[in-house]
Coordinates of C-alpha atoms in Angstrom, one line a residue:
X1 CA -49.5 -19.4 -55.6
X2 CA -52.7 -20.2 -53.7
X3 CA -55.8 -19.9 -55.4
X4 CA -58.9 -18.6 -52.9
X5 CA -62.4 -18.5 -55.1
X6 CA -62.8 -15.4 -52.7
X7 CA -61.8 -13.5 -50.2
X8 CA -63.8 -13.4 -46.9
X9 CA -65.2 -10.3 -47.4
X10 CA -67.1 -11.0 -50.9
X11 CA -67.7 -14.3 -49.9
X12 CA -70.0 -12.5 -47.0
X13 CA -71.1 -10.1 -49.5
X14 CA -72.0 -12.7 -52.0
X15 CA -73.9 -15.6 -50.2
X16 CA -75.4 -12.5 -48.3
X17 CA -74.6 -14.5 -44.7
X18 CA -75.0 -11.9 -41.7
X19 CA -72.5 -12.7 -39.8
X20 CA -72.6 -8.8 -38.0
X21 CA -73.2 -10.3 -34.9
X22 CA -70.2 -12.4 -34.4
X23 CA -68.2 -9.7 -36.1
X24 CA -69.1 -6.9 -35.1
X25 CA -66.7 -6.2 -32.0
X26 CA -63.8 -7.7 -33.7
X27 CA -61.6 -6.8 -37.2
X28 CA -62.7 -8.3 -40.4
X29 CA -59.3 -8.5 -41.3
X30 CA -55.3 -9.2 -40.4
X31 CA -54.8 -5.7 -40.8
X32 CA -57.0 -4.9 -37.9
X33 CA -55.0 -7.6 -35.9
X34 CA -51.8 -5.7 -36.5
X35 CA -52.6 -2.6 -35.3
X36 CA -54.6 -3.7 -32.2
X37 CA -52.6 -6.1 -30.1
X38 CA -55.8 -7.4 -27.8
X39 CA -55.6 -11.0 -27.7
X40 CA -58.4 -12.6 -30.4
X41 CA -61.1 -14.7 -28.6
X42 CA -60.0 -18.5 -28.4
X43 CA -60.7 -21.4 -30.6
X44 CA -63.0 -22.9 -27.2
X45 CA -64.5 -19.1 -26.9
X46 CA -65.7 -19.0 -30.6
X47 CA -68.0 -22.0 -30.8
X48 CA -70.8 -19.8 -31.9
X49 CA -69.0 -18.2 -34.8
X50 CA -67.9 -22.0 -36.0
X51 CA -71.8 -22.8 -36.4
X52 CA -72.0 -19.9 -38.2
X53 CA -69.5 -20.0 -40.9
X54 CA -70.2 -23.9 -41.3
X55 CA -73.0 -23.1 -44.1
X56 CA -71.1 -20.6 -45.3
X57 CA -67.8 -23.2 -46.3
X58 CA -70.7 -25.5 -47.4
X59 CA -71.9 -23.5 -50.1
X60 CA -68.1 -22.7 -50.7
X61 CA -67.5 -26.5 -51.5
X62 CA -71.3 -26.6 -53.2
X63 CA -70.0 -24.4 -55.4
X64 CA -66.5 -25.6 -56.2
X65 CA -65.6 -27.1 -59.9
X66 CA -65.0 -30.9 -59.3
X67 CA -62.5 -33.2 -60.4
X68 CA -63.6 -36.3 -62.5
X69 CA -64.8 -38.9 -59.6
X70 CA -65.7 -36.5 -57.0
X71 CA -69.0 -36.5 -55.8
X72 CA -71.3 -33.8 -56.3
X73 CA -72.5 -32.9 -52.8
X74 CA -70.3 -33.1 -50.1
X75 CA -71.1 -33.1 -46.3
X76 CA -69.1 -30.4 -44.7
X77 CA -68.5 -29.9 -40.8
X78 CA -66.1 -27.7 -38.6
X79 CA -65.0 -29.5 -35.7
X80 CA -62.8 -27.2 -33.1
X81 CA -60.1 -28.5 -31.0
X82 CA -61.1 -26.7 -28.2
X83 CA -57.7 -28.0 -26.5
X84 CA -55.2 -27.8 -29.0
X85 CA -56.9 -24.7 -31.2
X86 CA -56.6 -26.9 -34.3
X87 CA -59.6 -25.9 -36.2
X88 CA -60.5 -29.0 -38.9
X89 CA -62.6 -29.1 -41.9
X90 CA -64.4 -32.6 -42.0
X91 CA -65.4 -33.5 -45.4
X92 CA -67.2 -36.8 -46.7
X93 CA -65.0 -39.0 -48.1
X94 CA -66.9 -38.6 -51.6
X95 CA -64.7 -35.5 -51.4
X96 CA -61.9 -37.9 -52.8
X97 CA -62.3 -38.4 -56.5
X98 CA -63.5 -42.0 -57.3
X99 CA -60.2 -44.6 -58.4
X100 CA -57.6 -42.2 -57.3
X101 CA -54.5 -43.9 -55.6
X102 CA -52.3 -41.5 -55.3
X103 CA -51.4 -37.5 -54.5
X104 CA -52.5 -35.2 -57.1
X105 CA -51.1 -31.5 -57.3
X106 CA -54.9 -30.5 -59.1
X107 CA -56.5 -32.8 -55.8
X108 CA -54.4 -31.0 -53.5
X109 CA -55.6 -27.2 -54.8
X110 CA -58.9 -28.5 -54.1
X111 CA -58.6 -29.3 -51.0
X112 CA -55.9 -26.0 -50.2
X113 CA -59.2 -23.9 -51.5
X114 CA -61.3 -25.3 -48.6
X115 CA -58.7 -25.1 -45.8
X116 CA -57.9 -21.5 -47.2
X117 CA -61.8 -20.3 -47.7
X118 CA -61.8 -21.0 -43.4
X119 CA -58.3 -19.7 -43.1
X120 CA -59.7 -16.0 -44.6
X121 CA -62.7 -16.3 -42.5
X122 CA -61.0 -16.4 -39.0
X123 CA -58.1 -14.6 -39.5
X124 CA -58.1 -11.6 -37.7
X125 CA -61.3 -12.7 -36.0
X126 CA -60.4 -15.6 -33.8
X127 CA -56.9 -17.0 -32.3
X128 CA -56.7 -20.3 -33.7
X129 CA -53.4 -22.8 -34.5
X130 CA -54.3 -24.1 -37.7
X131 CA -56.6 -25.0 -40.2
X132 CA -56.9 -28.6 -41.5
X133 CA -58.8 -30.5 -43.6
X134 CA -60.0 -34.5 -43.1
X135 CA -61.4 -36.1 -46.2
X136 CA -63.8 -39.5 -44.4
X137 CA -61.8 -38.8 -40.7
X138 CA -58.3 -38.5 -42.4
X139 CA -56.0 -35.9 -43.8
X140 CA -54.3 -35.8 -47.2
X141 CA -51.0 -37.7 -45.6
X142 CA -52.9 -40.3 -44.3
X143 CA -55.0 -40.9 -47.5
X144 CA -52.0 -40.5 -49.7
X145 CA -48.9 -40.7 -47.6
X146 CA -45.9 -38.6 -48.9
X147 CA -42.7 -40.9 -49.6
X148 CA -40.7 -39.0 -46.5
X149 CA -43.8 -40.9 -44.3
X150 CA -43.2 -44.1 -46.0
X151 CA -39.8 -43.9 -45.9
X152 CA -39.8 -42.6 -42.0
X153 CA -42.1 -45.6 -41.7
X154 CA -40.2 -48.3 -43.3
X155 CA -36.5 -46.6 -41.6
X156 CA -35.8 -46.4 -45.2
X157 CA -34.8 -43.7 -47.3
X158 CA -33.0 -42.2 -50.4
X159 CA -31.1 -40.0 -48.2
X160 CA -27.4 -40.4 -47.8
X161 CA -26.7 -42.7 -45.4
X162 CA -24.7 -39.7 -43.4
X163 CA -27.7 -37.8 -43.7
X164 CA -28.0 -34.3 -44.9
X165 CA -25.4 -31.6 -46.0
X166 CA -24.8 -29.5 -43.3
X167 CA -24.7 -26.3 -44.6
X168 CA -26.7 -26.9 -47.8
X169 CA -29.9 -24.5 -48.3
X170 CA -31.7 -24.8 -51.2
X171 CA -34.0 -22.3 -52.4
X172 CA -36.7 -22.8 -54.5
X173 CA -38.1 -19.4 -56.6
X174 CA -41.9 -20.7 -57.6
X175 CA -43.0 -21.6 -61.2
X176 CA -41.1 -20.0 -64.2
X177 CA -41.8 -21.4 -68.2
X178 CA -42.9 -25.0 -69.1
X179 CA -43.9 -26.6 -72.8
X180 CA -47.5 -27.0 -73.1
X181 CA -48.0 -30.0 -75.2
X182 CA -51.1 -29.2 -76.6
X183 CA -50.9 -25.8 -78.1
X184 CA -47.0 -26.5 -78.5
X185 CA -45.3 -22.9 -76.9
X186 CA -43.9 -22.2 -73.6
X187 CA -46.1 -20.8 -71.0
X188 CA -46.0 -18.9 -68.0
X189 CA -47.3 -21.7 -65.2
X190 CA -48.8 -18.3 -63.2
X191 CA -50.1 -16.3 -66.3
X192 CA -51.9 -13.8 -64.3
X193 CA -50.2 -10.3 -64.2
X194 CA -49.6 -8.7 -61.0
X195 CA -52.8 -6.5 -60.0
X196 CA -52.5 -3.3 -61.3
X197 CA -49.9 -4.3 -64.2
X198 CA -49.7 -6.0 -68.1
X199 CA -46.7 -8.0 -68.2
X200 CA -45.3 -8.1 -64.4
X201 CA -45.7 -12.2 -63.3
X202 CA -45.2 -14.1 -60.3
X203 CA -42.4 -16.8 -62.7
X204 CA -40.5 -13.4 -63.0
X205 CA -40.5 -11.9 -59.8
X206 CA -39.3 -14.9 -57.5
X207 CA -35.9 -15.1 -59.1
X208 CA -35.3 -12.0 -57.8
X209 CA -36.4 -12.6 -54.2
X210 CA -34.3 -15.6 -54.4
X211 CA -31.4 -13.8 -55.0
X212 CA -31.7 -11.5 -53.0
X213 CA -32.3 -14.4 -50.1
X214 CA -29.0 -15.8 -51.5
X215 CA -26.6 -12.4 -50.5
X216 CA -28.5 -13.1 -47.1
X217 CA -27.8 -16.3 -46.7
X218 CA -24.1 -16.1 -47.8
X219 CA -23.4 -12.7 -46.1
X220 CA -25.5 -13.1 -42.6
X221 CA -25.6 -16.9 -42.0
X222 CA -22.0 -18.2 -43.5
X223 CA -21.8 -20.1 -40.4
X224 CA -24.5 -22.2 -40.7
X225 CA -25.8 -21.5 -45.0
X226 CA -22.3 -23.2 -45.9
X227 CA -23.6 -24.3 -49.3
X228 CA -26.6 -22.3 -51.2
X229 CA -28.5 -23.9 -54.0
X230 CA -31.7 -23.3 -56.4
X231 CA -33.9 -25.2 -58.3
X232 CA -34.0 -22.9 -61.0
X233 CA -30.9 -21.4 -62.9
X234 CA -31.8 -17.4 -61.7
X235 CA -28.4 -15.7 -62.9
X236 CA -28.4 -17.7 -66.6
X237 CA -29.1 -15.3 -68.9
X238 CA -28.0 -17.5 -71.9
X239 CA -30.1 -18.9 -74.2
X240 CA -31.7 -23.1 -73.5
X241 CA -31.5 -24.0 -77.1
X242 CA -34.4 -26.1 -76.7
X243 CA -36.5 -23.5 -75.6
X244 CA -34.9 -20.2 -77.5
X245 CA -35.4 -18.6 -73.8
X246 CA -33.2 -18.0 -70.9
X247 CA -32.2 -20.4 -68.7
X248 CA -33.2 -17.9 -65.9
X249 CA -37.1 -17.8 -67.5
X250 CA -37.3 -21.6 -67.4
X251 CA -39.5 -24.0 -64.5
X252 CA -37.2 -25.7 -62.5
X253 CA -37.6 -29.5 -64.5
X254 CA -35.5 -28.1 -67.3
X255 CA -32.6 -27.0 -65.0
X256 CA -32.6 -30.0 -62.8
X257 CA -32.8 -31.9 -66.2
X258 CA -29.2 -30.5 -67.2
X259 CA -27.7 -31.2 -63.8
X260 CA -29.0 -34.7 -63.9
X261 CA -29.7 -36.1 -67.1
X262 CA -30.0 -39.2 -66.1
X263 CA -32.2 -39.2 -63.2
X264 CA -35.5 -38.3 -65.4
X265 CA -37.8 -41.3 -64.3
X266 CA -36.5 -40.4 -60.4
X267 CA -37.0 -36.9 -60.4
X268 CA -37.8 -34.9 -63.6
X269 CA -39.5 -37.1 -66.5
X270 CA -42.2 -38.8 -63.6
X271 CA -45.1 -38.7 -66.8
X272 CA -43.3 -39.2 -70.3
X273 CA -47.0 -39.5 -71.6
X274 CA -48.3 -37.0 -69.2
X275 CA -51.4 -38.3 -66.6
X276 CA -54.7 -39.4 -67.9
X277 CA -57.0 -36.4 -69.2
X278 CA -53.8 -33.9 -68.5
X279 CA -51.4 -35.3 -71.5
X280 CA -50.8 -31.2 -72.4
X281 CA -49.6 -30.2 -69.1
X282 CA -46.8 -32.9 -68.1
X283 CA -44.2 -30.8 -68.1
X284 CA -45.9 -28.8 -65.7
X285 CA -47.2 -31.7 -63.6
X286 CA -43.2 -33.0 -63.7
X287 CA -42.2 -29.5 -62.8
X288 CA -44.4 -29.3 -59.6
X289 CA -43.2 -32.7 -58.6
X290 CA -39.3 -32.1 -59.7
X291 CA -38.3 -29.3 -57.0
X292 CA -38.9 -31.5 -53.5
X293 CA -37.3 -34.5 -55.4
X294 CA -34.4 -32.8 -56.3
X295 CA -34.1 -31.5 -52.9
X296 CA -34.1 -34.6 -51.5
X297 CA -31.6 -36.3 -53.9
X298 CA -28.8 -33.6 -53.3
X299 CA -29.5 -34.2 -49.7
X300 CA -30.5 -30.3 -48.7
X301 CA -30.1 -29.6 -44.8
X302 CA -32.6 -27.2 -45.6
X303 CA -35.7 -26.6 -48.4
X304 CA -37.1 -22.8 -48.8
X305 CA -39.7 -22.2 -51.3
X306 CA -40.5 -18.8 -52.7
X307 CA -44.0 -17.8 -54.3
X308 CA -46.3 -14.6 -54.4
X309 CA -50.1 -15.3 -53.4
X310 CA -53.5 -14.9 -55.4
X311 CA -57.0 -14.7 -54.2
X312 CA -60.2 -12.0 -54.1
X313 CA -58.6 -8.7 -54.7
X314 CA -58.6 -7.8 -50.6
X315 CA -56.8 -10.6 -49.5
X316 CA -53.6 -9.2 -48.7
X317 CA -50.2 -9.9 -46.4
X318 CA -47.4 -12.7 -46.1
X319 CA -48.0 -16.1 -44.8
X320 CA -45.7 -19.4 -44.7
X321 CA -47.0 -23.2 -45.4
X322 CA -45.2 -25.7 -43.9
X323 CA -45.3 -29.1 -42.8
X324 CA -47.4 -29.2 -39.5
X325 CA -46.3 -32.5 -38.5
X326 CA -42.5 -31.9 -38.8
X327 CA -41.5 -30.0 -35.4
X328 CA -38.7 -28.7 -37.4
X329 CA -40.3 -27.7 -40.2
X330 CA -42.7 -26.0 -37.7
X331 CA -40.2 -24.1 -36.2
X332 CA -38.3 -23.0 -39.0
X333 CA -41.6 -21.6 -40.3
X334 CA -42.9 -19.4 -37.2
X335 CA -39.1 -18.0 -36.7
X336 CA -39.5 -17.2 -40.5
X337 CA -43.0 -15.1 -40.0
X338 CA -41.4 -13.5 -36.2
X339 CA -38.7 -12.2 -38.0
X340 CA -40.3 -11.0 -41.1
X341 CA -42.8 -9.6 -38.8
X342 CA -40.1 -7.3 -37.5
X343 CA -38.3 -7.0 -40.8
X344 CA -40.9 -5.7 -42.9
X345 CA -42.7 -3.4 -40.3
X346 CA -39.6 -1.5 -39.7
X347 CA -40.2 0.2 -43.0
X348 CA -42.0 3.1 -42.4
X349 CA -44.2 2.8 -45.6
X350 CA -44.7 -1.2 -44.4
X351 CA -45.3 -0.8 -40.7
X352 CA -49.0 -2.1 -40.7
X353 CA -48.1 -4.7 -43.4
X354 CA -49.8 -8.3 -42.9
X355 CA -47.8 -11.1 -41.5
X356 CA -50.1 -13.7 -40.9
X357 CA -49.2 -15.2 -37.8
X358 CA -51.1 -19.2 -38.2
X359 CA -49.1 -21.5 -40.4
X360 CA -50.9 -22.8 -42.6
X361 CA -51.0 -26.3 -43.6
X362 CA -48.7 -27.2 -46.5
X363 CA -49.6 -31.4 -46.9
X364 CA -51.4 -30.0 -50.0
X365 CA -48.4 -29.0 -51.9
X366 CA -45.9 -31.4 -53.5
X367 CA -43.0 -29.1 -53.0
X368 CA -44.2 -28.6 -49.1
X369 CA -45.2 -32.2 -48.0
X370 CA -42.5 -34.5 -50.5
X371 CA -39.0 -32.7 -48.9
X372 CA -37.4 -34.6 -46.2
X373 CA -35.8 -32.3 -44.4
X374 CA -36.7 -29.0 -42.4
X375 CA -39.0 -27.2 -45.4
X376 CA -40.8 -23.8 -45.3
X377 CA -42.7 -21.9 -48.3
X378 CA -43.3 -18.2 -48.3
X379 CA -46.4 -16.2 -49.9
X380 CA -44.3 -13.0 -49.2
X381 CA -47.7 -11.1 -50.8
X382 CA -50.8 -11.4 -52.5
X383 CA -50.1 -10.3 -56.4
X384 CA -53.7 -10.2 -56.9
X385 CA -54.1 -7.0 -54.6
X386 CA -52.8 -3.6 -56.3
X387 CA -51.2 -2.8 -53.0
X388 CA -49.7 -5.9 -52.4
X389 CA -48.2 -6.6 -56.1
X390 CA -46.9 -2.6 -55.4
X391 CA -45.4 -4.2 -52.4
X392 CA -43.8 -6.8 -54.3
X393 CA -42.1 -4.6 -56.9
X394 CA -40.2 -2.5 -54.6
X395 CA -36.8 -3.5 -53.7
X396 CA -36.7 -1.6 -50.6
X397 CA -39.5 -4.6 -49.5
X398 CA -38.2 -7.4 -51.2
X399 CA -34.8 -6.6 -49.1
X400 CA -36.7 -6.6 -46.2
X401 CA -38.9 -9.5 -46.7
X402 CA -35.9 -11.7 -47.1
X403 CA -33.7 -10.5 -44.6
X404 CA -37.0 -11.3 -42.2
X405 CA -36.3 -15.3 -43.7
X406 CA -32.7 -15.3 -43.5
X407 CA -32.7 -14.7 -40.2
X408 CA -35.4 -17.0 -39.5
X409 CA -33.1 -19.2 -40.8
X410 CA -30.2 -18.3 -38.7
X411 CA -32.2 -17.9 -35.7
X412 CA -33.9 -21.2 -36.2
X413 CA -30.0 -23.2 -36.4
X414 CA -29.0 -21.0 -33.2
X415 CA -31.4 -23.4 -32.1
X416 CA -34.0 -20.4 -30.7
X417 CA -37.4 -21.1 -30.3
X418 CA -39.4 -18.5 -29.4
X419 CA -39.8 -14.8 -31.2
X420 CA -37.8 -12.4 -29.9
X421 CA -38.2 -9.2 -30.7
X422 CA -36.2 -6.3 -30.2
X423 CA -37.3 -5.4 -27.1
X424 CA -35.4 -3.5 -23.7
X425 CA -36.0 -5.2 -20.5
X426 CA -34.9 -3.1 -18.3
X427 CA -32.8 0.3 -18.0
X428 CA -32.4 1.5 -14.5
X429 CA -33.7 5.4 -13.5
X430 CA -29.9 6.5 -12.3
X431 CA -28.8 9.1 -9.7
X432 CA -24.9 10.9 -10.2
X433 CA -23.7 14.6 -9.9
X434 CA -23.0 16.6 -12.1
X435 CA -20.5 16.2 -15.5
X436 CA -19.2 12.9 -14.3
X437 CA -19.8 9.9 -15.7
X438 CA -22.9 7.7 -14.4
X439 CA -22.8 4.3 -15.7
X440 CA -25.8 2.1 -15.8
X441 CA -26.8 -1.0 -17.3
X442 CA -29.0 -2.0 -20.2
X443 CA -30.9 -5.4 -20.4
X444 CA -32.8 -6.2 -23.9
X445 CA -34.3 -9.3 -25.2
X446 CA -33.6 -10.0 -29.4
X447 CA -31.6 -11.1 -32.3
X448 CA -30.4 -7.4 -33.5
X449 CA -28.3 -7.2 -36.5
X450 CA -24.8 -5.0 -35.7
X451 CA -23.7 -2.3 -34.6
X452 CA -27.0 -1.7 -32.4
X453 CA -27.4 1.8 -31.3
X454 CA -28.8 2.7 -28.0
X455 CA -30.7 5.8 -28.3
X456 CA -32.5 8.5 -26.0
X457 CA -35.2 11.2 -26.9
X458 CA -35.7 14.0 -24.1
X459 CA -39.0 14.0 -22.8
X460 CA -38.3 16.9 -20.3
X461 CA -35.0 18.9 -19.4
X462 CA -34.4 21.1 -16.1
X463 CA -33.5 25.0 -16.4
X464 CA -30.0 25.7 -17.4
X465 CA -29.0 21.8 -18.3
X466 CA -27.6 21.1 -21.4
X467 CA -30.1 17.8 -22.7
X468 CA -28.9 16.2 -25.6
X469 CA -30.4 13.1 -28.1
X470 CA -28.1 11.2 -27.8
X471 CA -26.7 7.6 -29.6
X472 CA -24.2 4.8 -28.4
X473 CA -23.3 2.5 -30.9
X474 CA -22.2 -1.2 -30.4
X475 CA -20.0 -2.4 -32.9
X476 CA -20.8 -6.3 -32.0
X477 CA -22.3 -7.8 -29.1
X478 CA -20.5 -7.7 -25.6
X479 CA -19.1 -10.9 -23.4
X480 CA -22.6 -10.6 -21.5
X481 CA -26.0 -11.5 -24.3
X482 CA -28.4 -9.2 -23.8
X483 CA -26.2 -6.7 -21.8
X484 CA -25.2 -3.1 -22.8
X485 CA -23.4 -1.0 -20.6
X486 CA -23.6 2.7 -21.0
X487 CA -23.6 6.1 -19.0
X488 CA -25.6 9.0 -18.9
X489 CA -24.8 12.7 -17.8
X490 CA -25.8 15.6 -16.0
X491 CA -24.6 18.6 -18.2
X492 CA -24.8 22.1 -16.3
X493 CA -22.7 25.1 -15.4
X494 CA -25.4 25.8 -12.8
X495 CA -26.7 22.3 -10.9
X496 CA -29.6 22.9 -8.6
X497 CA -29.9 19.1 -6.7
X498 CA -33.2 17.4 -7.5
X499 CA -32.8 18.2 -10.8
X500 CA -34.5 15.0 -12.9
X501 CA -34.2 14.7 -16.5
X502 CA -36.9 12.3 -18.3
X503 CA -35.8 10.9 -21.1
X504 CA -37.1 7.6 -23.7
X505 CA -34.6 5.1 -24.5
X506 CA -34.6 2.3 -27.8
X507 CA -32.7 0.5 -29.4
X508 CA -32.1 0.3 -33.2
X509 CA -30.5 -1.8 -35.2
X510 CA -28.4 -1.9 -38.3
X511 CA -31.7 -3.1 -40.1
X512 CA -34.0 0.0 -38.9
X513 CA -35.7 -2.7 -36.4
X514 CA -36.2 -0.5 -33.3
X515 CA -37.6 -1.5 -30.1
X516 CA -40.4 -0.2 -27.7
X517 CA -39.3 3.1 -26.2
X518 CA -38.9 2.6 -22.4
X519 CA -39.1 5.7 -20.4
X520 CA -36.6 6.6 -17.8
X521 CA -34.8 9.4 -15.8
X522 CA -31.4 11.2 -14.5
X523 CA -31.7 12.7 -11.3
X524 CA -28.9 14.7 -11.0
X525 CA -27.4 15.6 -7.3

């Protein structure tokens, strides 16, 4: 869904900027993050690198199309947070296009471009918090406030008086067909095939993520997903006989249109006669504006938004936009990426796939910064690289990818907040004699899914003992969290005392998440 003019890479290549020396000891991508666990130098210990991508993101917003009423040069700064590792983009305030009052979707990409131009740059390269973008000192929400601030604001709201539904999650699978009014036929709103395909599209591949995110939600989190929801009728394969196309094809207006007919001024008929200059597209403006409204009006506990990413044909991994100023919001998200983390790379063919750990700021999107309740949008993968849109077309992913956000979902209203990954603690060296039972205890920190197997791989056996690699399996978890209790042996016709055998131990999941191996021993007497 996000639209980057280029990735960092090109960018560098094309304005020719020699950056070597700030770059040069560090990765010039996520990938490299992944696979090398060093802490990235700090916001406060990157000043020099800031100074030097400032002209850089100036000739970025030099050479970006403008809006009618923007100004044609724009100052642009970075200012650091040295204390909080906010990095922001200051732009002049002839950045906002002359006479407009209120948030734009085609304002917002603008500005989203910017944020995400810096967001490429650093990632991988320095540790930062987030990225965000003041227009004249001010951010989007302050310029245009969404209604949830104005609501918060006023104590008002179009809430329920009794609040949310507990239990109700609605997910939200991105785009999908609107009427363009102009040439009069129904359009893709993403009509850019998947890299490396001809007719595979981001409107057609969400469904199916959402679906699958559905059995997740109603299989793993019944307790707390009590009610799950979409914006878009996924599973309808019968005709809309205004369109002639399935109801599973169609944007999310049209289905919210048949669930509430009347509430088209409200929610899904907000430009009858389309905005000024965009008449042809306001069905797709109404569309974009339709899925947070409806979320709102139906009173969703929770609001999960589903999309696949486009940018410069390198640009590759997951990452989740939310809404930085919600502390729930922000939590949801970042349990969202842990657990996808951990989801994802326990698929041997995915193991060094992307998951980009910064949220990113989401005031720039309608369906991210309008919901008022706990909200979280997922670019599970860029479609515009060939690896990444093979990514997305493999089930074997897509499973894992959403199991990684329904149990950031469940983990998030367990009420945990911090990422936990599967991960032993501590399992004791142990001392016994021979074939006899030596219990010991294991301590491990994580959310696994059941049964959990505890597992051992022989490092080194004595003469004459009979090493095995052996598995205990946990059915569900005991009356103690975090606690297994197992027992080794020392298996020998012939036991010499002294006798150690050295052995790694991991846990693994009913998922394939396995943890570190921790290596320990049997001395056998």
């Amino acid at each position: 869904m996000m639209s980057v003019t280029c990735s960092k890479k090109s960018a560098f290549m094309a304005a020719g900027l020699a950056l070597s020396l700030a770059f040069a000891s560090t990765a010039s991508s996520q990938q490299s993050q992944n696979k090398d666990e060093r802490p990235l130098p700090s916001v406060a210990e990157s000043t020099t690198i800031f100074r030097q991508l400032e002209p850089e993101l100036q000739r970025f917003v030099d050479r970006q199309p403008r809006l009618p009423g923007q100004e044609k040069h724009v100052f642009v700064r970075i200012t650091p947070d040295l204390s909080t590792g906010i990095v922001w983009i200051d732009l002049d305030s002839g950045y906002t296009p002359k006479g407009q009052t209120e948030f734009s979707e085609e304002f917002g990409d603008k500005l989203g471009e910017v944020e995400a131009e810096l967001y490429e740059y650093l990632s991988g390269t320095v540790g930062f918090k987030y990225v965000i973008a003041r227009i004249g000192g001010k951010t989007i929400n302050e310029i245009f406030p969404p209604e949830r601030l104005l609501k918060r604001k006023d104590q008002r709201s179009t809430r329920a008086a009794s609040g949310p539904l507990p239990g109700l999650v609605l997910i939200n699978p991105g785009h999908g067909k609107y009427f363009h009014h102009g040439e009069n036929v129904w359009k893709y709103e993403r009509p850019t095939p998947y890299a490396g395909t001809t007719n595979v599209y981001e409107d057609d591949v969400t469904p199916q993520y959402a679906s699958t995110l559905d059995t997740y939600l109603t299989s793993r989190s019944y307790m707390y997903a009590t009610d799950v929801r979409h914006t878009r009728d996924i599973l309808m394969p019968f005709i809309e006989p205004e369109s002639n196309l399935p109801w599973k094809d169609l944007a999310a207006r049209y289905y919210i249109k048949s669930l509430l007919p009347n509430e088209g001024p409200k929610i899904w008929n907000l430009y009858p006669n389309g905005k000024p200059g965009n008449e042809s597209l306001r069905e797709y403006d109404e569309d974009v504006m339709a899925r947070a409204k409806y979320a709102n009006h139906i009173n969703a506990e929770t609001f999960i938004s589903l999309h696949t990413n486009a940018a410069g044909p390198t640009a590759r991994g997951a990452l989740v936009m939310t809404q930085l100023d919600d502390p729930s919001s922000v939590q949801l998200s970042n349990n969202i990426l842990c657990y996808m983390k951990e989801q994802i790379n326990a698929l041997e063919n995915y193991s060094d796939f992307v998951i980009r750990p910064a949220l990113v700021n989401g005031s720039n999107k309608a369906e991210v910064r309008d919901p008022e309740m706990p909200t979280a949008l997922i670019e599970v993968a860029f479609h515009s690289n060939t690896e990444d849109a093979a990514a997305l077309q493999d089930s074997a992913f897509r499973s894992a990818a959403m199991k990684g956000v329904e149990k950031g979902y469940r983990t998030f209203k367990k009420g945990e907040t911090d990422c936990r990954p599967l991960t032993i603690t501590n399992v004791p060296a142990v001392t016994g004699p021979p074939r006899r039972d030596i219990p010991y205890t294991v301590q491990f920190v994580g959310s696994p899914t059941y049964p959990l197997y505890l597992r051992s791989k022989v490092v080194t056996c004595p003469p004459n003992y009979l090493c095995s690699q052996n598995s205990t399996q946990y059915v569900s978890p005991g009356s103690a969290p975090g606690t297994l209790n197992a027992v080794a042996r020392c298996t020998t016709a012939y036991p010499v005392s002294g006798s150690v055998i050295v052995l790694d131990r991991y846990l693994e999941d009913s998922d394939g998440v396995k943890s570190p191996m921790v290596r320990t021993s049997i001395t056998c007497v």
